[in-house]
Short mmCIF file of C-alpha atoms in Angstrom, two decimals:
data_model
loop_
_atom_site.label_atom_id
_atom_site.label_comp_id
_atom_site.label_asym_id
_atom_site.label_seq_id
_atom_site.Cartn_x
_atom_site.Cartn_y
_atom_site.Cartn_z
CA UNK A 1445 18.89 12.90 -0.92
CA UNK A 1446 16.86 15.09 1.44
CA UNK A 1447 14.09 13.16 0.74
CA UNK A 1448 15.24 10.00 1.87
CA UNK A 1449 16.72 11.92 4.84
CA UNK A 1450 13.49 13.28 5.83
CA UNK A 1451 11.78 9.65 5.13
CA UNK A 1452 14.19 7.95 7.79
CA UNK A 1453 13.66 11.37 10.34
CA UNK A 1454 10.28 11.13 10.41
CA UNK A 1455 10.61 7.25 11.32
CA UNK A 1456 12.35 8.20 14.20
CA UNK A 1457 10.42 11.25 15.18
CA UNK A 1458 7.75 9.44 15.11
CA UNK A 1459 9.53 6.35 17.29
CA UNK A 1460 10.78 8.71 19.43
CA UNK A 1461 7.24 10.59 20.38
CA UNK A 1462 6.52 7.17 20.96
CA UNK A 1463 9.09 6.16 23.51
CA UNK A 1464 8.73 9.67 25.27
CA UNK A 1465 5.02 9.50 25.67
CA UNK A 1466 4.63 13.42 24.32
CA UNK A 1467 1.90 12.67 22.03
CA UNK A 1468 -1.72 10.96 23.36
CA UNK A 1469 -1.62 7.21 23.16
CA UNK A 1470 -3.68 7.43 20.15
CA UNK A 1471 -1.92 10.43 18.31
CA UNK A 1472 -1.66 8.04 15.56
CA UNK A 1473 -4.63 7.29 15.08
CA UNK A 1474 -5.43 10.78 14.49
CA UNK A 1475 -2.60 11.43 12.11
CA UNK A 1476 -3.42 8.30 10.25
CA UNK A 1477 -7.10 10.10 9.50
CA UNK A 1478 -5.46 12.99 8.39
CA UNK A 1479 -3.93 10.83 6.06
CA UNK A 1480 -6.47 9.07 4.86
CA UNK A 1481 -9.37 12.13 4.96
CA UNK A 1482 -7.21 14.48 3.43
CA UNK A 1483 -3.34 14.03 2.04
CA UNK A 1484 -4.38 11.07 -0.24
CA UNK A 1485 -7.45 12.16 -1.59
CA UNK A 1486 -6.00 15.56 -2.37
CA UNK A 1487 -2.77 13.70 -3.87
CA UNK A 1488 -5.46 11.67 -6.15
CA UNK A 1489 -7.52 15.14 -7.21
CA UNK A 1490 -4.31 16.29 -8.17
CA UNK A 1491 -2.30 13.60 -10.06
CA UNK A 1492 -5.17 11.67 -11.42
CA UNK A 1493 -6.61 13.98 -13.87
CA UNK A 1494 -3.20 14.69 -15.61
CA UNK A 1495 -2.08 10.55 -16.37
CA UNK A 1496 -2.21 9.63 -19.43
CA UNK A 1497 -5.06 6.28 -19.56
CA UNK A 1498 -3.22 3.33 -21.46
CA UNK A 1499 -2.98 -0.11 -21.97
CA UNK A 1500 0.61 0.06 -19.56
CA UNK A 1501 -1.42 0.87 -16.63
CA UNK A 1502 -2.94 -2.41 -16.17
CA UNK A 1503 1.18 -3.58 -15.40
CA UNK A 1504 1.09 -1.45 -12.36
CA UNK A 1505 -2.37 -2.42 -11.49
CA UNK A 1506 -1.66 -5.68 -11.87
CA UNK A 1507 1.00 -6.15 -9.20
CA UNK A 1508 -1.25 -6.03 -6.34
CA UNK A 1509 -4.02 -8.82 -7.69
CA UNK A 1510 -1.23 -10.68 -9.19
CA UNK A 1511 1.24 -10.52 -6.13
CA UNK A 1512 -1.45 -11.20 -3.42
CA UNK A 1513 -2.64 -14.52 -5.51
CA UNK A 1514 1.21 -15.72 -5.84
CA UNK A 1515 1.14 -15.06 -2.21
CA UNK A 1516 -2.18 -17.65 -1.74
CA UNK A 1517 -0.90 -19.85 -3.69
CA UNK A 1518 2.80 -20.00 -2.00
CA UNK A 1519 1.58 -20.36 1.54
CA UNK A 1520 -1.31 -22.00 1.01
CA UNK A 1521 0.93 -24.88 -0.60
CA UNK A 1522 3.49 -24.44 2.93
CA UNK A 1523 0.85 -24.67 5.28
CA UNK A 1524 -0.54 -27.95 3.41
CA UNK A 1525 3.43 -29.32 3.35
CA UNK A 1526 3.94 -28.42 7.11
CA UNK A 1527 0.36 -28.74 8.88
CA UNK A 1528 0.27 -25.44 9.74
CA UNK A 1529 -3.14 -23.79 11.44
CA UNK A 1530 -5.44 -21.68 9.17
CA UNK A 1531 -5.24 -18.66 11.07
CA UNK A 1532 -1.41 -19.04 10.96
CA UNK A 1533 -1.43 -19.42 6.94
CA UNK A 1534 -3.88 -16.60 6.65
CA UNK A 1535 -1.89 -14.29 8.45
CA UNK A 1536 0.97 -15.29 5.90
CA UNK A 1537 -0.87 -14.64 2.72
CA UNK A 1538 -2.54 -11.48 4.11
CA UNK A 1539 1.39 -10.23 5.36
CA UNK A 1540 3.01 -11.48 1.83
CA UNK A 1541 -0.06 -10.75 -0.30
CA UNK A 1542 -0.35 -6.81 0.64
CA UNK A 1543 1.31 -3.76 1.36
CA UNK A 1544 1.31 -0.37 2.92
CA UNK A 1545 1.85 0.85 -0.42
CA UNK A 1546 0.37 4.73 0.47
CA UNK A 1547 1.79 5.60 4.27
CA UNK A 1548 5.01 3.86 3.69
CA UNK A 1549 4.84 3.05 -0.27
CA UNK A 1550 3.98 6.73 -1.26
CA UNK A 1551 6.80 8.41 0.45
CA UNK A 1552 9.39 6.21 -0.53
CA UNK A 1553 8.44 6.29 -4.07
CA UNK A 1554 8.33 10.20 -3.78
CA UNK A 1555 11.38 10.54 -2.72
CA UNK A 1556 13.04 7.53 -5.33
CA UNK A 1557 11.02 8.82 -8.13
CA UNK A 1558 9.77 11.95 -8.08
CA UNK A 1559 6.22 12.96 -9.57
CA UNK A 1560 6.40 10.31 -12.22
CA UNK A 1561 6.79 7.55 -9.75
CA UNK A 1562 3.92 9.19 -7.41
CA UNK A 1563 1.76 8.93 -10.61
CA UNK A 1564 2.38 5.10 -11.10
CA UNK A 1565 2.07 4.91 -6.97
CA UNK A 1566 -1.32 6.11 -6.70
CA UNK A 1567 -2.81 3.39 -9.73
CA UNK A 1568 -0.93 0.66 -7.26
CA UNK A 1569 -2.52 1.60 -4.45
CA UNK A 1570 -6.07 2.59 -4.97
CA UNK A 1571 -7.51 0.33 -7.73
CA UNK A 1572 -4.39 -2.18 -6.94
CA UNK A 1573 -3.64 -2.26 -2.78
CA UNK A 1574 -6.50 -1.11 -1.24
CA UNK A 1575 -9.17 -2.88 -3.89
CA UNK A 1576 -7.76 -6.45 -3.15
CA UNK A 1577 -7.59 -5.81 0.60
CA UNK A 1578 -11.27 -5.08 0.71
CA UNK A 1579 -12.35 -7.66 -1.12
CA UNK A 1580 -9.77 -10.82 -1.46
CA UNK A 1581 -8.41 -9.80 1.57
CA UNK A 1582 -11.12 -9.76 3.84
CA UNK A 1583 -12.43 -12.75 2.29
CA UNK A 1584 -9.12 -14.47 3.26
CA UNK A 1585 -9.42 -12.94 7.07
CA UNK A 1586 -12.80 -14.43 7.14
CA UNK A 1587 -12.10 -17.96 6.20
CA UNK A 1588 -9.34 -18.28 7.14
CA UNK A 1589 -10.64 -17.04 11.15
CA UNK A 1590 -13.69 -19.27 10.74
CA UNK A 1591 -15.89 -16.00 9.65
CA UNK A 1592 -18.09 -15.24 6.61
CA UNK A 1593 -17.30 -12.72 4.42
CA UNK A 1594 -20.07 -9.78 4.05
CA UNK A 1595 -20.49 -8.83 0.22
CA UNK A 1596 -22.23 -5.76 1.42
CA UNK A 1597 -19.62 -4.58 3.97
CA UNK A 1598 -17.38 -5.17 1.64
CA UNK A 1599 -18.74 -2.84 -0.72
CA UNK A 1600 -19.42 0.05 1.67
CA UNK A 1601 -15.78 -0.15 2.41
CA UNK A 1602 -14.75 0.41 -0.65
CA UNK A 1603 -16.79 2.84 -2.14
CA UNK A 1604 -17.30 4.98 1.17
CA UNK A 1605 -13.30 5.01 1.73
CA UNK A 1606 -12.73 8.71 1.00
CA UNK A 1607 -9.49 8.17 -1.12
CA UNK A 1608 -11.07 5.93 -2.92
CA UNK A 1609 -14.16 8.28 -3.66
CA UNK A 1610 -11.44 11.16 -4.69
CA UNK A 1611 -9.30 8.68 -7.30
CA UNK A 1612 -13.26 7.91 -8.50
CA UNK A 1613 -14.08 11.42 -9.43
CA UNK A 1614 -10.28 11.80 -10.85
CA UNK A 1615 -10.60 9.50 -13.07
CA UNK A 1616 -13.87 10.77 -14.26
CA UNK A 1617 -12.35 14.38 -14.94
CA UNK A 1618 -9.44 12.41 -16.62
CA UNK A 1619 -11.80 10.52 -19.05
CA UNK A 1620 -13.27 13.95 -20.25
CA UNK A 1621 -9.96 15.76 -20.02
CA UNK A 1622 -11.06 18.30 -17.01
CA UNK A 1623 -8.58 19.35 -14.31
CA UNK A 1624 -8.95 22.14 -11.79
CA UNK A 1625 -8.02 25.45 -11.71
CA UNK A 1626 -4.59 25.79 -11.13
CA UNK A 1627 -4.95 27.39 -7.71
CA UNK A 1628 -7.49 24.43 -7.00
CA UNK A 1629 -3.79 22.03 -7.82
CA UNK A 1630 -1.66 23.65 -5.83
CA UNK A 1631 -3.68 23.95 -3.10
CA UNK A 1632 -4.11 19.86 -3.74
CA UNK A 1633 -0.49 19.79 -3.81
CA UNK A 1634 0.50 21.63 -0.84
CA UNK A 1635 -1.83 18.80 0.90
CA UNK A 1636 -1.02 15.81 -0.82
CA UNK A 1637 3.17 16.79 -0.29
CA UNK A 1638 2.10 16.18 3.85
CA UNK A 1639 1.34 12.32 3.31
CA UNK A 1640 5.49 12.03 3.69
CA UNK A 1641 6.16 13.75 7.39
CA UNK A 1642 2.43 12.77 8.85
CA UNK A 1643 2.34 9.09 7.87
CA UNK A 1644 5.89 8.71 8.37
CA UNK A 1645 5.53 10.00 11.96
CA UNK A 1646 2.00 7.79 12.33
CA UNK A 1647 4.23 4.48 11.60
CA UNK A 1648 6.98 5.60 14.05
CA UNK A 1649 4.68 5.93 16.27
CA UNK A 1650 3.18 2.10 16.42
CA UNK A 1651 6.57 0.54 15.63
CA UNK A 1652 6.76 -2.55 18.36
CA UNK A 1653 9.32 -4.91 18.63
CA UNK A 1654 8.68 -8.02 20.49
CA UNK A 1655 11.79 -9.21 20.99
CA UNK A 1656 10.13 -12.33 23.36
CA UNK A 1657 7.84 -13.43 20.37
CA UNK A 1658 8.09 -16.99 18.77
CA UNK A 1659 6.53 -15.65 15.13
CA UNK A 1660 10.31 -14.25 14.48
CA UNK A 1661 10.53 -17.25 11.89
CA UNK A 1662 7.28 -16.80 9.91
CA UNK A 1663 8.42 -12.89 10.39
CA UNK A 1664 11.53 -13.46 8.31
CA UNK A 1665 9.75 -16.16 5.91
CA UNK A 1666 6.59 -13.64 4.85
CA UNK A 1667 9.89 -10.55 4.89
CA UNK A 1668 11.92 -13.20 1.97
CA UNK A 1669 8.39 -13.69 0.02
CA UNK A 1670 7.89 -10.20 -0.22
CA UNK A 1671 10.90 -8.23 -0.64
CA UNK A 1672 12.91 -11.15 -2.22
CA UNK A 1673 10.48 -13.65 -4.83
CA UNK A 1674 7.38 -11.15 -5.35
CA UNK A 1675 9.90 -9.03 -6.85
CA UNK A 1676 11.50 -11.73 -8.64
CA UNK A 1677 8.57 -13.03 -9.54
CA UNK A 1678 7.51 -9.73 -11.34
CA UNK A 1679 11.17 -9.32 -12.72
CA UNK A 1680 10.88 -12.64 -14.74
CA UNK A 1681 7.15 -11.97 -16.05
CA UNK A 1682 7.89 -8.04 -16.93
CA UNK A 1683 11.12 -7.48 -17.44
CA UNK A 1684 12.34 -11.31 -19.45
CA UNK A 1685 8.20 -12.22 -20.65
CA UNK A 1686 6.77 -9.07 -21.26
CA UNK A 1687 10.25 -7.12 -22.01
CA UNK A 1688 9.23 -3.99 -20.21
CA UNK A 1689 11.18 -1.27 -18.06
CA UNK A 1690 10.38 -3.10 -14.19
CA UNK A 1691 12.32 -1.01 -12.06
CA UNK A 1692 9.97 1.17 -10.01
CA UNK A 1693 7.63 -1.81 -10.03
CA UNK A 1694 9.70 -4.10 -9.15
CA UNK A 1695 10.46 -1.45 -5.89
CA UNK A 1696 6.56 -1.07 -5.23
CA UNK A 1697 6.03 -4.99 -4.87
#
């Protein structure tokens, strides 16, 4: 319970800093390199090494390739049916087809799940989340917005992105069955456990509402694809096909 409580405080912290203009304009930018520099990499040097490598991973894994190409596939077919622009139908698949699965994902799963759950969170997000967006996502962006997608860029951003680089050399100490020191993980700990308050606070502070915008439709429509068939979706091909325990992936989709 005090996790959730501290999920929804920092929200509003975070709003509020917003609203009262305490913080820089760009304190969330800052906060959200914290984040990225620091509390995930650490929570991947610390979690990483001590999973267990198995054939159940790839169910996990695969709800971020598998969810973003339902997503294509589902608005792509709309925006044939109803003429819609590419840019518009782009912006769909890109909203329904990914996830802030660490700033916002990672807490909530901490707090629903515990360290098992953070375990499951991390496979989700690095080789899942953030893998697709740098490659099938930008490639969407790009063609969808008239662009070409850059096979190099691409690339850099994925193996320069420092989580990224940290879950890399976790998994190599998990293949040979190396951790760190035990002061080394609890230092790792200590800064993974501030991804919750700091990226929690970074979202509150860039929540906008627009109340005078006309996207409030395609708002709710890409809201029902994601938090009402993706999850579906996965329910019917884990849980009935596959006959496997769905819950806390059927919560990360």
């Amino acid at each position: 319970m005090d996790s959730i409580i501290l999920l929804f405080l920092c929200l509003l912290i975070g709003f509020a800093l917003q609203r009262t203009k305490i913080f820089p304009a760009n304190s969330h930018q800052v906060l959200n390199q914290f984040v990225i520099y620091i509390s995930l990499p650490a929570l991947a040097l610390f979690y990483i090494p001590k999973i267990e490598i198995s054939s159940k991973l790839l169910f996990p894994l695969g709800i971020a390739w598998i969810g973003f190409l339902l997503s294509f596939l589902f608005f792509s077919a709309l925006g044939s049916y109803f003429k819609w622009s590419r840019k518009l139908v782009g912006c769909l698949v890109l909203m329904g087809g990914l996830g802030n699965t660490a700033f916002v994902g990672f807490p909530v799963i901490e707090a629903l799940y515990g360290k098992e759950g953070m375990e499951t969170a991390i496979i989700v997000d690095q080789p899942g989340t953030f893998v697709v967006m740098a490659t099938l996502g930008i490639i969407v962006a790009s063609l969808y917005s008239r662009g070409t997608p850059n096979p190099k860029e691409i690339v850099s951003k994925i193996v320069l992105f420092p989580p990224f680089l940290a879950f890399f050399v976790a998994m190599l100490m998990n293949i040979f069955s190396t951790d760190f020191t035990e002061s080394l993980q609890l230092v790792f700990q200590r800064l993974g456990s501030t991804v919750t308050p700091i990226a929690l606070v970074a979202v509150g502070l860039q929540i906008k509402v627009q109340e005078k915008s006309r996207h409030w439709n395609f708002l709710a429509l890409g809201l029902f694809f994601k938090l009402m068939i993706t999850p579906a979706f996965f329910y019917v091909l884990y849980k009935i096909i596959f006959g496997i325990n769905i819950q806390l992936y059927t919560n990360y989709s």
